[in-house]
Short mmCIF file of C-alpha atoms in Angstrom, two decimals:
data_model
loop_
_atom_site.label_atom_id
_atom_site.label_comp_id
_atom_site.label_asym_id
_atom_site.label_seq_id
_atom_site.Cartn_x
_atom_site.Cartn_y
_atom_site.Cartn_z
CA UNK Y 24 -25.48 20.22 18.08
CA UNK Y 25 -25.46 23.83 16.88
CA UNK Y 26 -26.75 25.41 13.76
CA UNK Y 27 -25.11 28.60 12.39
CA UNK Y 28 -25.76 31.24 9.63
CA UNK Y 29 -28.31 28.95 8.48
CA UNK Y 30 -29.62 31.73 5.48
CA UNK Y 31 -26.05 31.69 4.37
CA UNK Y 32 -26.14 27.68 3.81
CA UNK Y 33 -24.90 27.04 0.53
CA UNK Y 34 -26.45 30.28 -0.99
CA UNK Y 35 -23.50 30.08 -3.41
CA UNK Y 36 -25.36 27.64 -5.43
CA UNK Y 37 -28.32 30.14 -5.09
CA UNK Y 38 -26.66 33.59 -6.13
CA UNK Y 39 -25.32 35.45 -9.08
CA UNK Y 40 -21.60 33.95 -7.96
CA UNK Y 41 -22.56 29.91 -8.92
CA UNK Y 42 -19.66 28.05 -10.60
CA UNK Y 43 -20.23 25.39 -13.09
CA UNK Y 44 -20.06 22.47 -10.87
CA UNK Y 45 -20.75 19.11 -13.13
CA UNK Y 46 -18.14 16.65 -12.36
CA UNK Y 47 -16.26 16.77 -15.49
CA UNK Y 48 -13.41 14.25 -15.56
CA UNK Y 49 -10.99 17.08 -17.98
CA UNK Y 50 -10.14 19.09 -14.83
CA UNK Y 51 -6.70 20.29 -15.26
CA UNK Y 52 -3.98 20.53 -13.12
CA UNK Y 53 -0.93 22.75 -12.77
CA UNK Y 54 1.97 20.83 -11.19
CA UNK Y 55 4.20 22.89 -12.32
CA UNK Y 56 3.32 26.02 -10.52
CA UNK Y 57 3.31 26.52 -6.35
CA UNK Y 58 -0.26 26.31 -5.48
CA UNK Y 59 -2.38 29.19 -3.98
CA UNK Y 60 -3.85 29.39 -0.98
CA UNK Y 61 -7.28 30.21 -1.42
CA UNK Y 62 -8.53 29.95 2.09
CA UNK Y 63 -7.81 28.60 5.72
CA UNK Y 64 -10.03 27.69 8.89
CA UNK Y 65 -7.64 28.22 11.96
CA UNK Y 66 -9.54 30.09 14.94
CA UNK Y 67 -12.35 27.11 15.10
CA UNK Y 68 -10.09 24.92 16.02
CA UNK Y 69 -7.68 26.64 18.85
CA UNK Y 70 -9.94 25.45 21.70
CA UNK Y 71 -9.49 23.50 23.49
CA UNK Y 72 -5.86 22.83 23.48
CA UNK Y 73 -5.94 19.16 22.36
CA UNK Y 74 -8.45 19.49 19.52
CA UNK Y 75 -7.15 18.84 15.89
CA UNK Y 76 -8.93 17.73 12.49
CA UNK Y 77 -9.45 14.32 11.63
CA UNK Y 78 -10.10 14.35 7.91
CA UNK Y 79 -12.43 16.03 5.60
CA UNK Y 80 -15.03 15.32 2.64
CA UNK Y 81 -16.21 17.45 0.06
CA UNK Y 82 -19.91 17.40 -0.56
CA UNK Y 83 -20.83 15.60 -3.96
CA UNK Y 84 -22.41 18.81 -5.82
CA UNK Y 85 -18.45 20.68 -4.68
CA UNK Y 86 -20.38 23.38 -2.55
CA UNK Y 87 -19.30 22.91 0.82
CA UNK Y 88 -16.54 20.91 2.90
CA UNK Y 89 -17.42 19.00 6.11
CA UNK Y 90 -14.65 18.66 8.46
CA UNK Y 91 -14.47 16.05 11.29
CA UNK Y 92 -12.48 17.17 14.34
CA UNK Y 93 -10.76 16.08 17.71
CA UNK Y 94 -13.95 18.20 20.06
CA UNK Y 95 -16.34 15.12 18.52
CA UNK Y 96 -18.05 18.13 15.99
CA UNK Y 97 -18.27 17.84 12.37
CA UNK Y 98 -18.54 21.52 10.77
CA UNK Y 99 -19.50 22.65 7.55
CA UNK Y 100 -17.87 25.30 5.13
CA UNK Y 101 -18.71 27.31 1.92
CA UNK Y 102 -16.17 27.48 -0.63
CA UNK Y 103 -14.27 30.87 0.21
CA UNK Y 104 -15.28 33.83 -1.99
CA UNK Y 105 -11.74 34.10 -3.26
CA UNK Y 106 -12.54 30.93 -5.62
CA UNK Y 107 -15.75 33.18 -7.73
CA UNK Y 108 -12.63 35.15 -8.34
CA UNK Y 109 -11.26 35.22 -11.73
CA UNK Y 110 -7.57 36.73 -10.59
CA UNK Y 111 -5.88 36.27 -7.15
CA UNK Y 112 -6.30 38.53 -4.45
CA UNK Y 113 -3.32 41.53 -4.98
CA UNK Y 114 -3.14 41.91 -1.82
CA UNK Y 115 -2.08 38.10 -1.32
CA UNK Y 116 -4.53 37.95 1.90
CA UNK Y 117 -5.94 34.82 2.36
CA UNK Y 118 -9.65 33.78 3.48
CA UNK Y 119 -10.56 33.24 6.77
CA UNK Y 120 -12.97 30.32 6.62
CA UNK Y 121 -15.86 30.16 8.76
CA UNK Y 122 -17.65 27.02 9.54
CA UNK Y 123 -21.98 27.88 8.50
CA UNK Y 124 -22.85 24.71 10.29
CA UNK Y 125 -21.75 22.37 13.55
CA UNK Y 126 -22.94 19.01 14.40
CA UNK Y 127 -21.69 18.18 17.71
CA UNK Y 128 -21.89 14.40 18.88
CA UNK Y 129 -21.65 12.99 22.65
CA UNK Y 130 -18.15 11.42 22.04
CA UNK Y 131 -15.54 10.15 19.55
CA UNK Y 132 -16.35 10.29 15.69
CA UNK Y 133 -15.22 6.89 14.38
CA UNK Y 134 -16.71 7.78 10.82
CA UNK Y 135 -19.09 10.13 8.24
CA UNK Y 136 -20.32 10.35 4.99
CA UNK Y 137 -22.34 12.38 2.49
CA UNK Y 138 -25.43 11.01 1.00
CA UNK Y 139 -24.35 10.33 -2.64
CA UNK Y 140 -27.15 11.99 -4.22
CA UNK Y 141 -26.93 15.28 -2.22
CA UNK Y 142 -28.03 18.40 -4.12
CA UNK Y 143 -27.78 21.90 -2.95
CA UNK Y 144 -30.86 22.75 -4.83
CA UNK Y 145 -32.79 19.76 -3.25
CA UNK Y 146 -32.91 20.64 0.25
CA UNK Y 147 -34.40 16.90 0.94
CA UNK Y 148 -31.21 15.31 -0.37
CA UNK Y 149 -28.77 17.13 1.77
CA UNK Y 150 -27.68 14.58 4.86
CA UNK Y 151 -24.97 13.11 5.70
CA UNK Y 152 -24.35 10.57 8.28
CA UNK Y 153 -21.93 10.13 11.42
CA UNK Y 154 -21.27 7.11 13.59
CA UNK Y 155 -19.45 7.36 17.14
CA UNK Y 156 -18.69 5.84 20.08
CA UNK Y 157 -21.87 4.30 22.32
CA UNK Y 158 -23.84 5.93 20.20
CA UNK Y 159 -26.37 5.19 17.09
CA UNK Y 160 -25.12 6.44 13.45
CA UNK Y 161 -26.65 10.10 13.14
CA UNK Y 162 -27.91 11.86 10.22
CA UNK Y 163 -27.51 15.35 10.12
CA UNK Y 164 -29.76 17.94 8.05
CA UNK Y 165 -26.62 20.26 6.00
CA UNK Y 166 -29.04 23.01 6.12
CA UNK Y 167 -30.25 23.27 9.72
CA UNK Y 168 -28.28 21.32 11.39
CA UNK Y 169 -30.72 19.53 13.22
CA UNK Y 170 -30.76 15.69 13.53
CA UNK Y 171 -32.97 14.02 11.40
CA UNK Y 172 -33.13 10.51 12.15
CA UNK Y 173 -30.89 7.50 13.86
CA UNK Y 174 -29.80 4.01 13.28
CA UNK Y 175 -29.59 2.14 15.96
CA UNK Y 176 -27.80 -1.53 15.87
CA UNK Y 177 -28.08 -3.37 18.92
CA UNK Y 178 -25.62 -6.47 20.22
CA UNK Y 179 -26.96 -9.62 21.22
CA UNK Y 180 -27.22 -8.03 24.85
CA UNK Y 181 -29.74 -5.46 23.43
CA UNK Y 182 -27.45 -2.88 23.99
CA UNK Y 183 -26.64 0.31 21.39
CA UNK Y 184 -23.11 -1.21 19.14
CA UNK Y 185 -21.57 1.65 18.05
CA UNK Y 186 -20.52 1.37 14.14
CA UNK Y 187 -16.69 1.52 13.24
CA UNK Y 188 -17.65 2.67 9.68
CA UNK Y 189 -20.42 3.63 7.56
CA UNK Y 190 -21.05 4.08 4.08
CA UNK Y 191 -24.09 4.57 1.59
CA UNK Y 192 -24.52 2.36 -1.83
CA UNK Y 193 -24.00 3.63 -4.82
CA UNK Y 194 -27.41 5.12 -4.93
CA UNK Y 195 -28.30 5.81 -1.66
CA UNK Y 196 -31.01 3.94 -0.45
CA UNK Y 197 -28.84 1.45 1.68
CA UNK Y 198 -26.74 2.37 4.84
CA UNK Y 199 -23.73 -0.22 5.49
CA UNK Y 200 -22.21 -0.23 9.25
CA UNK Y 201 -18.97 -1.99 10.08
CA UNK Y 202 -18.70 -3.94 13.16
CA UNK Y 203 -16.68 -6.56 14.68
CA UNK Y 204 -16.55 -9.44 11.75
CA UNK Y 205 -19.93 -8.13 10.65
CA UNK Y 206 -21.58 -5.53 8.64
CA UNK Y 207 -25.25 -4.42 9.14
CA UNK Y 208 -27.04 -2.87 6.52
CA UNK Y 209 -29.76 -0.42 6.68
CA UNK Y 210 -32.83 1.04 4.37
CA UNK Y 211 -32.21 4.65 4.12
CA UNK Y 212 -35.62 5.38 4.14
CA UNK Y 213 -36.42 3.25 7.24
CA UNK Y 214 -34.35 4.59 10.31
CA UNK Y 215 -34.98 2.60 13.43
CA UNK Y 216 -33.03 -0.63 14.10
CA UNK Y 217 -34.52 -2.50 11.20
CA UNK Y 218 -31.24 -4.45 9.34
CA UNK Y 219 -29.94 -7.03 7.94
CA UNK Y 220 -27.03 -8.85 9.74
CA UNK Y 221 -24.42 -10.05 7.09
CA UNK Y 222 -21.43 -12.23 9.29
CA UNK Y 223 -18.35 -11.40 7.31
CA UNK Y 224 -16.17 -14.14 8.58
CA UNK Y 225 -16.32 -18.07 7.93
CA UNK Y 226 -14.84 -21.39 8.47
CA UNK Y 227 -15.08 -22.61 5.32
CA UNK Y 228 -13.08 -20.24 3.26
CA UNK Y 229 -10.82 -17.74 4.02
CA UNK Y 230 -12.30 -14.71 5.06
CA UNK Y 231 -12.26 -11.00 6.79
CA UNK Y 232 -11.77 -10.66 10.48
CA UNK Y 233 -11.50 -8.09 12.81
CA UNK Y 234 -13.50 -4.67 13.23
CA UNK Y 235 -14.29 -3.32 9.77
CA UNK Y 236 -12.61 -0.30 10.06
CA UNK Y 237 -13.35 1.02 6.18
CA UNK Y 238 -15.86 0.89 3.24
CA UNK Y 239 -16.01 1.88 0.12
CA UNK Y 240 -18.69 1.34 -2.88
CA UNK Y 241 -17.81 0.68 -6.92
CA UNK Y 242 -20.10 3.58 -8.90
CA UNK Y 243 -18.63 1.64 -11.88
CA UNK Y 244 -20.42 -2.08 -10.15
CA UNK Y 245 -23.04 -0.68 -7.65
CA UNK Y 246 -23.06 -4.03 -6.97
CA UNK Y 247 -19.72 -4.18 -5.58
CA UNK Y 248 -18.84 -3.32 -1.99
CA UNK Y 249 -15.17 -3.21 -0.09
CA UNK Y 250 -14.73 -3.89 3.29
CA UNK Y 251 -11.21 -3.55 5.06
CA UNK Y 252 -10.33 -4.49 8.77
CA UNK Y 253 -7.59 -3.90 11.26
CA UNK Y 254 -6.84 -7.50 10.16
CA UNK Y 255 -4.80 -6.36 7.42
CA UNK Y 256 -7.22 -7.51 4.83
CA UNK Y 257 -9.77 -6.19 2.16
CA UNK Y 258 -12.97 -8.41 1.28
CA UNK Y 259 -15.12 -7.50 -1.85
CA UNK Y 260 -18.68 -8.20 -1.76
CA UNK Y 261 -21.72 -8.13 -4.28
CA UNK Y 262 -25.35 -7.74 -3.52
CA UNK Y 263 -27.98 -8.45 -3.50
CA UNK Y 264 -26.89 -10.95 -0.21
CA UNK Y 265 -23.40 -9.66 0.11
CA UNK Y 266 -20.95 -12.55 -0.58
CA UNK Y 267 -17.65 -12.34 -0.72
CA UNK Y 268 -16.62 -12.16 -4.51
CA UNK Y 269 -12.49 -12.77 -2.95
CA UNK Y 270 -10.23 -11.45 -0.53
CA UNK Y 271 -6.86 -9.60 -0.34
CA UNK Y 272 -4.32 -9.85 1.60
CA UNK Y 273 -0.56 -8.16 0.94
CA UNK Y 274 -1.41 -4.67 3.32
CA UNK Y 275 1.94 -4.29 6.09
CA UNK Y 276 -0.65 -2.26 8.59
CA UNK Y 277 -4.70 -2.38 9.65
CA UNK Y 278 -6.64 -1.23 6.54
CA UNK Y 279 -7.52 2.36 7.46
CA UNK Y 280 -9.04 3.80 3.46
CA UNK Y 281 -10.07 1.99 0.27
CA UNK Y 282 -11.34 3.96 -2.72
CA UNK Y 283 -12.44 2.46 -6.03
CA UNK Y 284 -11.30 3.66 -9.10
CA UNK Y 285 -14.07 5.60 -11.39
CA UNK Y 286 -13.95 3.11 -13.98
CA UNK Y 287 -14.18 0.39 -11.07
CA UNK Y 288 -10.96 -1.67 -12.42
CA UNK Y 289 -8.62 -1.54 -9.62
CA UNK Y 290 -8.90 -0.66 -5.72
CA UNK Y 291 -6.48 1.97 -3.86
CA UNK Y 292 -5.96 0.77 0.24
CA UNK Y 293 -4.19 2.65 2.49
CA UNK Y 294 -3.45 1.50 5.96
CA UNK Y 295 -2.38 2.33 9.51
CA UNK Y 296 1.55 2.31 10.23
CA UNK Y 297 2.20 1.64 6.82
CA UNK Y 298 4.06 3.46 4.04
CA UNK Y 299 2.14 1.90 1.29
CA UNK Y 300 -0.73 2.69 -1.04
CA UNK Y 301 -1.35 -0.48 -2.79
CA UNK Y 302 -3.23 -0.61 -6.51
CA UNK Y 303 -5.15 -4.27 -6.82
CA UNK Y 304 -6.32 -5.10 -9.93
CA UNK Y 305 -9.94 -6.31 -9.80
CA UNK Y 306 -9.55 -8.28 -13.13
CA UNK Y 307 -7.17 -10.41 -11.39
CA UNK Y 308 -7.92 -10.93 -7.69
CA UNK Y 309 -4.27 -10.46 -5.92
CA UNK Y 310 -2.34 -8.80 -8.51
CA UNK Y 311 -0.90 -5.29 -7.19
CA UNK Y 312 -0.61 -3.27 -10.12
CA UNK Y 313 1.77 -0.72 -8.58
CA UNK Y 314 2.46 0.80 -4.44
CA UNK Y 315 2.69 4.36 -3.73
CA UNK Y 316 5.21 5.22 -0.76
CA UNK Y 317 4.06 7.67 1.98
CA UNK Y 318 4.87 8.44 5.26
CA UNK Y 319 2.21 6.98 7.62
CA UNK Y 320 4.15 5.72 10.94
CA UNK Y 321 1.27 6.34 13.17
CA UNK Y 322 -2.17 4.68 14.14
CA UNK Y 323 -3.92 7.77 12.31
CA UNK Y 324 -6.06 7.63 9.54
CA UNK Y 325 -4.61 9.14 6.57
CA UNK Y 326 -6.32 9.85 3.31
CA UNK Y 327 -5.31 9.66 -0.09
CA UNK Y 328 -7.18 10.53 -3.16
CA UNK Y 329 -8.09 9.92 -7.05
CA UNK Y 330 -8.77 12.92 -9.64
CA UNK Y 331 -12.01 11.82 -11.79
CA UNK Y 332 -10.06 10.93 -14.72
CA UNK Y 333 -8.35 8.73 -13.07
CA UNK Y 334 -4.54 9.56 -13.81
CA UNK Y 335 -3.79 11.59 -10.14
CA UNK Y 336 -3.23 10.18 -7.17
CA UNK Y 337 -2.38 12.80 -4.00
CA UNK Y 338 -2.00 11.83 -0.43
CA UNK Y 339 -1.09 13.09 2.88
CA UNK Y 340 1.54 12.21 5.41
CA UNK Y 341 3.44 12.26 8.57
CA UNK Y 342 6.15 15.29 7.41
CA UNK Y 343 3.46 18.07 6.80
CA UNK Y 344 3.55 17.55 2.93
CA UNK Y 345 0.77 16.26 0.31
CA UNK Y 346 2.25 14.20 -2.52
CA UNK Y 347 0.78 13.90 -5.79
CA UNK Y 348 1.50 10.82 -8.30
CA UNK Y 349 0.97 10.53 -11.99
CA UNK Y 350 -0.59 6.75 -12.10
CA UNK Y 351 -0.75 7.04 -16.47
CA UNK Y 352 3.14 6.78 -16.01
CA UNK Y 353 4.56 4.93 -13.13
CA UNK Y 354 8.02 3.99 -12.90
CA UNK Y 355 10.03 1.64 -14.10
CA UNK Y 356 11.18 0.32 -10.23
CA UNK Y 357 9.89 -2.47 -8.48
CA UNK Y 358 8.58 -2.95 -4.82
CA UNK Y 359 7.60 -5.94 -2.52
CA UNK Y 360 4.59 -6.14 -1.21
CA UNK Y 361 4.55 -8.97 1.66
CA UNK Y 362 6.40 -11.86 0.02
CA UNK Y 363 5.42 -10.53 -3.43
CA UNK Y 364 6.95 -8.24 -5.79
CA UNK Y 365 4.14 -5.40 -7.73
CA UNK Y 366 5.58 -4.04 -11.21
CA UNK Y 367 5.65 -0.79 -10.32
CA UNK Y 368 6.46 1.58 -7.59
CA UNK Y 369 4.84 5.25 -8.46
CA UNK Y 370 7.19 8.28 -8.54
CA UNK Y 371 6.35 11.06 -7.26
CA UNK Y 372 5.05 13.94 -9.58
CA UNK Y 373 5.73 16.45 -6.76
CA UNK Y 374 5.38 17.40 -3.11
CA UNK Y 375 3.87 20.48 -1.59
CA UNK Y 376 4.47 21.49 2.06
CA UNK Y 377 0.70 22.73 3.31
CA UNK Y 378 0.83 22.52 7.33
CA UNK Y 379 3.13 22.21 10.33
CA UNK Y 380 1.81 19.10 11.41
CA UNK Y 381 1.01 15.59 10.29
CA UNK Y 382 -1.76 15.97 7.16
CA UNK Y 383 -4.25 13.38 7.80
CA UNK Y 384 -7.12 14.72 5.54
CA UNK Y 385 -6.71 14.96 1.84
CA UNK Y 386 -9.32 15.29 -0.89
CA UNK Y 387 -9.53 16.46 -4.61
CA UNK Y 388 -12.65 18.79 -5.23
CA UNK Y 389 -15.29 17.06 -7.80
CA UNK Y 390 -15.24 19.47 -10.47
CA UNK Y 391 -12.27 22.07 -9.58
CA UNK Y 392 -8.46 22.24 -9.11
CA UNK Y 393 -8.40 22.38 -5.68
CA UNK Y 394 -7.67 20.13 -3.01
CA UNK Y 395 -8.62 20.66 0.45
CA UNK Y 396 -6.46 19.40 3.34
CA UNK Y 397 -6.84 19.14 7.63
CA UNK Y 398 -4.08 18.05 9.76
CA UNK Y 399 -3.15 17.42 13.43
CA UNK Y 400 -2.58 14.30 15.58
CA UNK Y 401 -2.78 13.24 19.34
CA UNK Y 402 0.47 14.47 20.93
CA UNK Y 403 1.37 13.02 24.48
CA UNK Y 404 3.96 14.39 26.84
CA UNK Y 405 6.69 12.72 27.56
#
């Protein structure tokens, strides 16, 4: 664990340079135009030989970007100066971005997240959390550093059980963990190894099996929790006791990311080997309003992502490229998704070629026209 330039920590939203950084769901977006690169974060990651990134989140105030990489670290950036700038550089020379904060864990990073409430100008709110393996889930102070605090699940050997996925509520103050056919949640507030046990799969009704490999949380239904598995399925869940509300099933490859919609009407899944993004609509349980076509032909998570109005869709891929997809549209072509048929397959608005290598991390900035991406994948010799 290593803290660096800690006086330059998000100082942007300290100095004469802040942007206006309320989530505003008008953003708007040239597709028309090549975008520009505004800045890059190479030299970090050139040792050792076999590290690469493994996705990336942008903090929920827009400030800074936490990266997840192959060397088990999760670093922190700034926004690059060039963005404060009103015209592009004339030179055309592109940041160098340099990380203003590592958090190195013991071994492999099987999942982070930000706390949902973070605040650059509320030191106390900025955390987020990390889960690897034989390890506790981690938070991290995103000003120092330092760790604050651990959860630690146990097994019913009394040994640490490392957490496939984490995710905060909708408000913060509760901490789920995905685990083999169960999910454990914890009170932020009371780190230790305190939980409730929720068993996520059942004899009497059709249910979720498998390691929970992703969660996501409704801000439209705080109430509302998604839970997919290697299993190929999704389970929604509602609190306060978390039962399962239905399940879906229709995903070709282990559910790898699920992202609500803002208006928390339909679900996005993504999974492993598998071309598809699939839309369900929430208003009827099963119905896939519309797939998404990718290139995902590895075991690597790739994300996708949704603009806060709700009308964008861009994700990454296998070839290098990020594809973006106007979901107010469509298409008029159909596509089969397992033995059904969805109305609509999405074309694509456009394609933009941003690395040499597979893009597995892809997120839309909360309150700006940028996207930030990370790429890389495990490469074996032959």
């Amino acid at each position: 664990m290593e803290a660096e330039h800690e006086e330059e920590r998000m100082d942007n939203a300290e100095s004469g340079n802040e942007l206006d950084m309320d989530v505003s769901p008008s953003i708007s977006y040239d597709l028309q135009t090549s975008p520009r690169l505004v800045g890059q974060a190479m030299a970090e990651f050139k040792s050792p030989a076999d590290n690469f990134l493994r996705g990336c989140e942008w903090a929920p105030d827009g400030y800074c970007l936490l990266t997840c990489s192959n060397d088990n670290s999760l670093r922190a950036f700034n926004l690059p100066s060039s963005v404060y700038e009103s015209s592009p550089s004339s030179t055309g020379e592109v940041t160098e971005m340099t990380s203003v904060l590592t958090a190195r864990e013991g071994e492999l990073i099987y999942d982070y997240c930000w706390y949902p409430k973070m605040n650059s100008n509320d030191p106390a709110s900025c955390f987020f959390l990390s889960s690897c393996r034989d390890h506790p889930v981690h938070m991290w102070d995103a000003y120092t550093g330092q760790l604050r605090c651990s959860y630690r699940p146990y097994n019913h050997l009394d040994e640490i059980s490392a957490a496939h996925s984490v995710q905060f509520s909708a408000d913060g103050s509760k901490l789920y963990c995905g685990f083999d056919g169960m999910v454990r949640v914890f009170d932020t507030d009371r780190p230790g190894r305190d939980c409730v046990q929720r068993t996520i799969t059942s004899k009497k009704q059709a249910s979720l099996s498998g390691i929970v490999s992703c969660i996501a949380v409704s801000e439209a239904q705080p109430q509302l929790y998604a839970l997919g598995s290697y299993s190929k399925r999704i389970g929604l869940y509602s609190e306060p006791k978390g039962e399962q509300v239905f399940l879906l099933q229709g995903q070709r490859g282990g559910v790898t990311h699920l992202q609500f919609s803002a208006d928390g009407i339909t679900l996005m899944s993504g999974g492993r080997k598998d071309n598809e993004i699939l839309c369900w609509d929430l208003r009827q349980p099963g119905k896939v309003l519309w797939t998404a076509i990718r290139d995902v032909t590895t075991n690597q998570r790739v994300q996708f992502d949704l603009d806060q109005s709700g009308r964008f869709l861009v994700s990454g891929g296998q070839s290098g490229e990020i594809k973006f997809y106007d979901m107010a549209t469509g298409s008029s072509a159909q596509a089969t998704v397992g033995d059904e048929e969805s109305d609509t397959q999405l074309a694509e608005l456009c394609r933009v070629a941003v690395h040499y290598d597979a893009v597995n991390g892809c997120r839309l900035h909360p309150s700006l026209p940028l996207v930030a991406t990370t790429s890389g994948q495990r490469k074996f010799d032959n």
